[in-house]
Coordinates of C-alpha atoms in Angstrom, one line a residue:
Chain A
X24 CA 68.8 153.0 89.9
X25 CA 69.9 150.6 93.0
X26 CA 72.4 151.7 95.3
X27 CA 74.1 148.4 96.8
X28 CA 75.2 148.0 100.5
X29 CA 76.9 145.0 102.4
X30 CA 76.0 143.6 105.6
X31 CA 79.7 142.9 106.2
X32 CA 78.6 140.8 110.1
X33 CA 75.7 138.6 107.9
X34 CA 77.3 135.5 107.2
X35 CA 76.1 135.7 103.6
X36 CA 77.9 135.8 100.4
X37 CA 78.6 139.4 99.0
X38 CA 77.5 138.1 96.0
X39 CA 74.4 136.7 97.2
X40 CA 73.7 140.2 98.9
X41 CA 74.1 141.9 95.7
X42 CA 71.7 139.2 93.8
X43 CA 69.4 139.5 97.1
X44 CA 69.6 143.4 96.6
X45 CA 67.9 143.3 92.9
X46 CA 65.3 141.2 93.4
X47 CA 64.1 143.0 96.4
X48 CA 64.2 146.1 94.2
X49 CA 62.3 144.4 91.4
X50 CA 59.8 143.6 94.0
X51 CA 59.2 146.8 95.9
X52 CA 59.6 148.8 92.2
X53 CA 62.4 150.2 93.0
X54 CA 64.0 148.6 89.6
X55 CA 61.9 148.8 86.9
X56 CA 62.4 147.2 83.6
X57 CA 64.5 149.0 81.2
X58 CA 66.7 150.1 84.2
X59 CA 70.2 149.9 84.1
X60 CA 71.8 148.0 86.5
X61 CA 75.2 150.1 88.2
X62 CA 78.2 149.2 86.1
X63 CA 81.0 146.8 88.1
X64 CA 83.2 149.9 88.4
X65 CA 80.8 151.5 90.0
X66 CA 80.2 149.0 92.3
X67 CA 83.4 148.4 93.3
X68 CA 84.3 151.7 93.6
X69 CA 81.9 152.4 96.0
X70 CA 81.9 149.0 98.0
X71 CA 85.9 148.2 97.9
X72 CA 84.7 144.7 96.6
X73 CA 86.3 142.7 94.0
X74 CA 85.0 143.0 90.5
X75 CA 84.0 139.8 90.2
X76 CA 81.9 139.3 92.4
X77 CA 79.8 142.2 91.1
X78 CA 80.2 139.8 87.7
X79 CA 78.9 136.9 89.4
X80 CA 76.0 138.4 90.9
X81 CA 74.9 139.5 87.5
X82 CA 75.8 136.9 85.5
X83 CA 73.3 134.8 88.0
X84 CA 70.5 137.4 87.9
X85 CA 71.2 136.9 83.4
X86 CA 70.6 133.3 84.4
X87 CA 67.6 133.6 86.3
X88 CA 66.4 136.0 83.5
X89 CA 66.2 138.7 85.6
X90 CA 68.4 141.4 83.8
X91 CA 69.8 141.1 80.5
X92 CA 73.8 142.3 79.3
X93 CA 73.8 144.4 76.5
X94 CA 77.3 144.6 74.9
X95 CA 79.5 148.0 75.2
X96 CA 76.2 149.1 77.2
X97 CA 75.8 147.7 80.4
X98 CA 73.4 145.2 82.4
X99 CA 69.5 146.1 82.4
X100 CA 66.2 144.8 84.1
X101 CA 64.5 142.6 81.4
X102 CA 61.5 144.1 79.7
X103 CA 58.2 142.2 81.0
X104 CA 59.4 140.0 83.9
X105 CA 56.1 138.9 85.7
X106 CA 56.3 139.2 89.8
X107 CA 53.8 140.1 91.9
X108 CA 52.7 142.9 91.6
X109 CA 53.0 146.2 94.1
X110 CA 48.8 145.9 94.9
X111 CA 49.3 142.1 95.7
X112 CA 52.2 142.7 97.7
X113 CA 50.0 144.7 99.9
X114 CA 47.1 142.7 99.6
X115 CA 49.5 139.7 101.1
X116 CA 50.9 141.5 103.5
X117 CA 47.3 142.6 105.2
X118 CA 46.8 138.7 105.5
X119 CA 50.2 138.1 106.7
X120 CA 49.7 141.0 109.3
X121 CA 46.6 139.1 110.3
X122 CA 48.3 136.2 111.1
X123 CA 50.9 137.4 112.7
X124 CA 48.6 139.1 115.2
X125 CA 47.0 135.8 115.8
X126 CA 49.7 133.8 116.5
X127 CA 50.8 136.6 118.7
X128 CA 47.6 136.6 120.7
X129 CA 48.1 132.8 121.1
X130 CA 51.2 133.3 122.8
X131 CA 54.4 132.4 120.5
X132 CA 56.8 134.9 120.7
X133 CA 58.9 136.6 117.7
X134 CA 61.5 133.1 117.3
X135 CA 58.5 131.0 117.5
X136 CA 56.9 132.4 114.5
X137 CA 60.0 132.6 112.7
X138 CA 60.0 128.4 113.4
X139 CA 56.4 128.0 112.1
X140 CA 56.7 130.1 109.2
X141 CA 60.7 128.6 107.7
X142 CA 58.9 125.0 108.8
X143 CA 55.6 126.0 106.5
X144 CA 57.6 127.9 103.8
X145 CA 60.2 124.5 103.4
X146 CA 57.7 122.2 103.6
X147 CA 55.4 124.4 100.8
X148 CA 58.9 124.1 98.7
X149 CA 59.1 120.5 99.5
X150 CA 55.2 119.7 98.1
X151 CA 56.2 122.0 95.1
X152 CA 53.8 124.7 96.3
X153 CA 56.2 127.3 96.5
Chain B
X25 CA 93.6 129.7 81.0
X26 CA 97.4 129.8 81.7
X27 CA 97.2 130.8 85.4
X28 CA 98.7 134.6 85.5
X29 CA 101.5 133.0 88.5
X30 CA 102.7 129.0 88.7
X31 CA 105.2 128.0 91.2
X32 CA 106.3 124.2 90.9
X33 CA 107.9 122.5 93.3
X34 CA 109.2 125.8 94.7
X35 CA 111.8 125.7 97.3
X36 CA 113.8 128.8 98.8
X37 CA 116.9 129.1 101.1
X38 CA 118.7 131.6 102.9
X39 CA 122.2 130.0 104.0
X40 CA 121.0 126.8 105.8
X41 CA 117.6 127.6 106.2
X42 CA 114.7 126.6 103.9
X43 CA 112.3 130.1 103.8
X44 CA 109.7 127.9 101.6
X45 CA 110.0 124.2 100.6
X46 CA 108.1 122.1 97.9
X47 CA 105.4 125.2 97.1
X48 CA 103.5 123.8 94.1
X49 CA 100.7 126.5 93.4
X50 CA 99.0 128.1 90.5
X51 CA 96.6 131.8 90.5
X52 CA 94.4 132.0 87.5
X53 CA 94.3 135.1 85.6
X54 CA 92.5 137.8 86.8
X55 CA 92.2 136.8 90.2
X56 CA 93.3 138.7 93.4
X57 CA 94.8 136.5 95.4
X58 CA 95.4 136.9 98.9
X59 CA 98.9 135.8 100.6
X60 CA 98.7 135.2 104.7
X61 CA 100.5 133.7 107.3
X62 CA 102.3 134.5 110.2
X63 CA 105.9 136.4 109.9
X64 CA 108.6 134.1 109.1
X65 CA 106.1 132.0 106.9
X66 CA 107.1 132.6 103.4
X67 CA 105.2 135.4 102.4
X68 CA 107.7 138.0 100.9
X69 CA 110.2 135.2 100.2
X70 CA 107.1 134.1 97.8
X71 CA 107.1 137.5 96.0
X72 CA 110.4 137.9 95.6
X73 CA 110.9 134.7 93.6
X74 CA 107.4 134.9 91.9
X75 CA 109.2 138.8 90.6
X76 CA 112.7 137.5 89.9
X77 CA 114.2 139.2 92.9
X78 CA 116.0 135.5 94.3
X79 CA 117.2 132.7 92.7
X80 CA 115.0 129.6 94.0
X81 CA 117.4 126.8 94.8
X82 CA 114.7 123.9 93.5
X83 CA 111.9 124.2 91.6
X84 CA 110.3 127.1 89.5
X85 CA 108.1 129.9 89.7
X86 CA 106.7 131.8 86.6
X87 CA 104.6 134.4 85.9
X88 CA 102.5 135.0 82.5
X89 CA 103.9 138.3 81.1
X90 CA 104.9 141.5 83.3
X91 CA 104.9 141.4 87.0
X92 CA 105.2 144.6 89.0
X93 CA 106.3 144.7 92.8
X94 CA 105.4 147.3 95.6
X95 CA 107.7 146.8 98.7
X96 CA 106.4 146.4 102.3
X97 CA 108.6 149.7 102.6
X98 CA 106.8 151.6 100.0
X99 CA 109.8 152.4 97.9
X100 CA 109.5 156.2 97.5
X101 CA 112.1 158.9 97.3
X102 CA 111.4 161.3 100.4
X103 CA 112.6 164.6 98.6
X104 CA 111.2 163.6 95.3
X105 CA 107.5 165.6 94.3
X106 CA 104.9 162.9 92.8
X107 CA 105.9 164.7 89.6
X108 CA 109.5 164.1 90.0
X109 CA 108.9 160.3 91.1
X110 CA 106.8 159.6 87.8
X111 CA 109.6 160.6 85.8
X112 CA 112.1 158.7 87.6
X113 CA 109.7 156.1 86.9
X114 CA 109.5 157.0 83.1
X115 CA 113.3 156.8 82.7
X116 CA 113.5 153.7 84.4
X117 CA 111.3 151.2 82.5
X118 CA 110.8 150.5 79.6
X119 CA 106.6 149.9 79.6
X120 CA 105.4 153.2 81.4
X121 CA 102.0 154.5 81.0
X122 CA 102.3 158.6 82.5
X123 CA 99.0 159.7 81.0
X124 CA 97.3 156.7 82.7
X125 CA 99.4 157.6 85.7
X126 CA 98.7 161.3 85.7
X127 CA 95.1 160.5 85.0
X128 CA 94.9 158.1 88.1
X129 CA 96.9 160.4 90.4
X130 CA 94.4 163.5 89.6
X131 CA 91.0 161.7 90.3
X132 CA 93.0 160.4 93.9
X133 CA 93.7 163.9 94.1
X134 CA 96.7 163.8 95.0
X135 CA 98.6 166.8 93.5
X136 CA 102.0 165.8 91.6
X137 CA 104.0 169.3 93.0
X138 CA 103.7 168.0 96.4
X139 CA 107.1 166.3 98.4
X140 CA 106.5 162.4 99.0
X141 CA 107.2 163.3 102.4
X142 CA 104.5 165.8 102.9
X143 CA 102.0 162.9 101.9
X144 CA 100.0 160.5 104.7
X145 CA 100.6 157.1 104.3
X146 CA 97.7 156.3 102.4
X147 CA 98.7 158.5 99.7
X148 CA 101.9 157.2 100.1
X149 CA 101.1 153.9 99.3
X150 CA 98.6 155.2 96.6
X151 CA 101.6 157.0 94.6
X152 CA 103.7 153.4 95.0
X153 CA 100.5 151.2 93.7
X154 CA 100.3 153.9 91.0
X155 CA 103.8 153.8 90.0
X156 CA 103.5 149.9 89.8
X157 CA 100.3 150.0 87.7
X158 CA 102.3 152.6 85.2
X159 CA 104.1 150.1 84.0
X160 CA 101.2 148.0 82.9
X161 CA 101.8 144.8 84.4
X162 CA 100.3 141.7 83.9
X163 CA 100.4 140.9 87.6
X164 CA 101.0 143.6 90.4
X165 CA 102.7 142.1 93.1
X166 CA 102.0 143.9 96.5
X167 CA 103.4 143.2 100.2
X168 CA 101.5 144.1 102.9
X169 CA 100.1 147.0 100.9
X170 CA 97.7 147.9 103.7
X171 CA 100.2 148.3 106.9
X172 CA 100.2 151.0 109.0
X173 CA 97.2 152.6 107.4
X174 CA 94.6 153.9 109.3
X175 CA 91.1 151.8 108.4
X176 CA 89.6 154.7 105.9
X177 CA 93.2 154.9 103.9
X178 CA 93.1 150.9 103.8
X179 CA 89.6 150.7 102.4
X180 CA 90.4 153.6 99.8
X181 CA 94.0 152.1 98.5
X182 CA 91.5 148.3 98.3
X183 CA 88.8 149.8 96.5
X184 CA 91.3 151.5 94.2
X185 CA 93.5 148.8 93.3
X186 CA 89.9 146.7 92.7
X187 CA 88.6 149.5 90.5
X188 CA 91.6 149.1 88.2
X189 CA 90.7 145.2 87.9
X190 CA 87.3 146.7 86.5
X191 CA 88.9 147.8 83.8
X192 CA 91.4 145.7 82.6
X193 CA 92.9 142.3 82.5
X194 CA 95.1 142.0 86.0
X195 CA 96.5 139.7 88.3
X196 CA 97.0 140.6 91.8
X197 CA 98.8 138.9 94.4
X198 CA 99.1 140.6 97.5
X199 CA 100.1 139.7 101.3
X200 CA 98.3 141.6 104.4
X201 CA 98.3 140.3 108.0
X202 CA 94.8 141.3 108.3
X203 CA 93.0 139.1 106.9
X204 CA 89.4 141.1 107.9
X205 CA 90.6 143.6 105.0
X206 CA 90.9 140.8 102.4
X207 CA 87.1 139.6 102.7
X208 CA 85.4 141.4 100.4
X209 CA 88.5 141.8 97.8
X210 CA 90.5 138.6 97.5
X211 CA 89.2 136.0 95.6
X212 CA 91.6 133.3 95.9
X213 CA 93.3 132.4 99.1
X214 CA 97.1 131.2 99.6
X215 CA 97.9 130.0 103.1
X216 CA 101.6 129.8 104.1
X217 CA 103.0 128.6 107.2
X218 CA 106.0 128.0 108.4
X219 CA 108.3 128.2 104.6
X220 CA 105.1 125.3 103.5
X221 CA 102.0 125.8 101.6
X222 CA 98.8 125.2 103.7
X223 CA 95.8 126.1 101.2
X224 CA 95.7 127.7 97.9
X225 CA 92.4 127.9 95.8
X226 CA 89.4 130.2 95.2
X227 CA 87.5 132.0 98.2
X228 CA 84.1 130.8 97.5
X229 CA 85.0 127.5 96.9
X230 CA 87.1 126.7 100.1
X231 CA 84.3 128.9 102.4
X232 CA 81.6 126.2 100.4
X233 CA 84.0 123.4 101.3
X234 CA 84.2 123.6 104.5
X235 CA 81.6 124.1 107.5
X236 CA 82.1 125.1 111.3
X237 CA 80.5 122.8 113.8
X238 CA 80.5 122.9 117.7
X239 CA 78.8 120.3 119.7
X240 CA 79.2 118.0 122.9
X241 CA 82.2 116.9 123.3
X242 CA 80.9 113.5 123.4
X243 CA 79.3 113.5 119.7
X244 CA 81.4 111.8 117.3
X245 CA 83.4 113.2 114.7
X246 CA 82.8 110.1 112.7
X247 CA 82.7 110.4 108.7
X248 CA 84.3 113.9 108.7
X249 CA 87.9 115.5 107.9
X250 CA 88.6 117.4 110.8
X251 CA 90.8 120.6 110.0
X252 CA 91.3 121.6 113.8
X253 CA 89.8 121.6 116.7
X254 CA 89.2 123.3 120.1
X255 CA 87.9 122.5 122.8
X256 CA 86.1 124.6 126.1
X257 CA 84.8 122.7 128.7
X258 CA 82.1 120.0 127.4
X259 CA 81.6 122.1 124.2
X260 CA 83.8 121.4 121.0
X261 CA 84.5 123.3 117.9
X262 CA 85.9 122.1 114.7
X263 CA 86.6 123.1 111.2
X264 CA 85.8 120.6 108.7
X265 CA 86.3 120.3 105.1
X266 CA 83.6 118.6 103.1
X267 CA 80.4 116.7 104.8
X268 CA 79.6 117.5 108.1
X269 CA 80.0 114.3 110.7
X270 CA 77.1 111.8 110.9
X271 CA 76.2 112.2 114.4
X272 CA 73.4 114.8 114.5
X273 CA 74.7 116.9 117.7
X274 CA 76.7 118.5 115.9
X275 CA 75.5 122.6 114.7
X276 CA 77.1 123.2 111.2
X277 CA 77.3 126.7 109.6
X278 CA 79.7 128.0 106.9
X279 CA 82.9 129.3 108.1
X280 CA 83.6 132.9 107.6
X281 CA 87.4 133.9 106.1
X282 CA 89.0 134.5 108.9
X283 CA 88.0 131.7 110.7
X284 CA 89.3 129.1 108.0
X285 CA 92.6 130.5 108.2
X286 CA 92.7 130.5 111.6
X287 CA 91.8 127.3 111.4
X288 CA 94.2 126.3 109.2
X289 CA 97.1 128.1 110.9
X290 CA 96.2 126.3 114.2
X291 CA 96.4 123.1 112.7
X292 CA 99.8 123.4 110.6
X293 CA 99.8 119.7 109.4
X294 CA 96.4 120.0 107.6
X295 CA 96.6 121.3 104.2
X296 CA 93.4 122.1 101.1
X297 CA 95.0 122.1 98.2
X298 CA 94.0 121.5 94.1
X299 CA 94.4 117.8 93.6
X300 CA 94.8 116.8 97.4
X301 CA 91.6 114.7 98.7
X302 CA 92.3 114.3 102.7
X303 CA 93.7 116.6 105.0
X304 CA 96.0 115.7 108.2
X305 CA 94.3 115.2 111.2

């Protein structure tokens, strides 16, 4: 089960956040296939947001084929979607730590490496890398 | 879809005095649209034609099946109990839902043998939404549901209004000066100002239309509409609707609710609505 919260200050859509929300779940494990996704009364009842935005975020996590609608039932985490898994995640993370330390010891402070690493990431995603 | 509220060419007037002229707007079903402006602009003058309460003197405003209405005053009998305001309720309309009522009071827990005038405002205004939702409206029509509640009892009557959108097919139209509150709930935005519509169309879509930029005030504003704009010594900000100016001083980010209807209220001659390509400058 997920637990949704808004960053209310972030500047990002609360239906981004929710979308944001599940896919860092399915990453970390938290949401596991077969899991059932909150309900949009649920939601709202416990954010004060409008239903549909709840909708929207799930309707966009359907289209991503992320979670699946099951009529009368509710919305659930798609049987065998392939992420990384947990033992990669670490495994990347290590090498990311390395880095990190590196860049540090080279002198470029926390907004520095922020710059480098959007800069790398966009450019990955412009080459079609990413 | 029939939009659940469609005003055309709506024009109001009290004596010699126009409260709203040419208003030509339409709220899709299901929707919860959010009224704001400053006082004097139009807002209850609005609900009370969209509910039949006045006579418009030009133009037309209908709504798509039952409309309910919750006064700014919160139009409860003092020495009534809950219980005795439900069936005052009962007697006096026609479509009246009191299990759906009861039900709704109980899991607020607000108990029905108590006086209206032994509740807190929130409650209050909780028993006058519930007695507007008993009559199973098509679109509940609320003014300034939210005022003088503390912040806890304003988030509790939103997130209870929003749960009954979960569950059924409603409209809701409703006014608030605080338009912080409406961020997270309202999904379509109409701006009056002044007795004139300013914006009307869906949240997402105006925040995705228009960007915040501040730059030097020497960059050039070139190749973009300009909503409004301040000034503070060399530095300029501006609310613009569509693409962001050409020269590439400017900083752009998306503009968050508040501050497009600031922007729009500072600038009274610019307008976003449907169908309408430019805006005054």
């Amino acid at each position: 089960m997920i637990e949704f919260n808004l960053d209310r200050g972030s500047g990002v859509s609360t239906y981004l956040q929710l979308v944001h929300q599940v896919k860092q779940a399915l990453r970390l494990g938290t949401l596991r296939p077969g899991d059932q996704l909150p309900t949009a009364r649920e939601v709202v009842e416990s954010l004060a947001i409008n239903p549909n935005t709840v909708l929207k975020a799930y309707r966009e996590l359907e289209r991503e084929g992320l979670v699946e609608g099951r009529p009368g039932m509710g919305t659930f985490v798609r049987q065998g979607i392939a992420g990384a898994t947990l033992a990669e995640h670490t495994r990347l993370r290590r090498s990311l730590e390395g880095w990190v330390r590196d860049a540090r010891a080279a002198g470029l402070d926390q907004e520095d490496l922020r710059a480098l690493f959007t800069v790398v990431l966009a450019d990955a995603a412009k080459e079609g890398v990413a | 879809m029939s939009p659940a509220l469609e005003a055309t060419g709506l024009g109001v007037r009290y004596r010699r005095t126009w409260a709203l002229r040419d208003c030509s707007l339409s709220v899709p079903t299901g929707r919860v649209a959010a009224l704001v402006g400053p006082n004097g602009a139009g807002k209850t003058t609005l609900m009370h034609a969209a509910v039949g309460l006045l006579r418009p003197a030009l133009g037309s405003v209908r709504v798509a099946g039952e409309a309910a209405f919750v006064a700014q005053d919160k139009p409860l009998y003092e020495s009534f109990t809950v219980a005795e305001m439900l069936a005052f309720g009962r007697r006096m309309n026609t479509r009246w839902d009191d299990a759906a009522a009861a039900d709704r009071l109980a899991r607020l827990g607000i108990p029905l043998k108590r006086k209206v005038s032994g509740l807190s405002g929130g409650q209050q205004a909780q028993v006058a939404v519930t007695l507007a939702l008993a009559c199973r409206p098509d679109l509940l029509v609320l003014d300034e549901p939210l005022a003088n509640l503390d912040p806890l009892a304003r988030h509790d009557v939103m997130r209870s209004i929003m749960a009954e959108m979960a569950g059924q097919e409603l409209t809701v139209l409703l006014s608030s000066h605080v338009v912080s509150d409406l961020e997270e709930t309202c999904d379509w935005l109409v701006v009056l100002n002044g007795g004139r519509l300013q914006v009307s169309g869906g949240i997402e879509e105006l925040l995705d239309g228009h960007l915040v930029l501040t730059g030097p005030d020497a960059a050039s504003a070139a190749g973009a509409q300009v909503v409004g704009a301040s000034r503070a010594g060399r530095q300029v900000s501006m609310l613009v609707r569509g693409a962001p100016p050409l020269d590439p001083r400017w900083q752009a980010r998306r503009p968050g609710l508040e501050e497009l209807v600031m922007g729009y209220l500072r600038s009274p001659e610019s307008a976003a609505l449907p169908g309408l390509t430019g805006v005054g400058a």
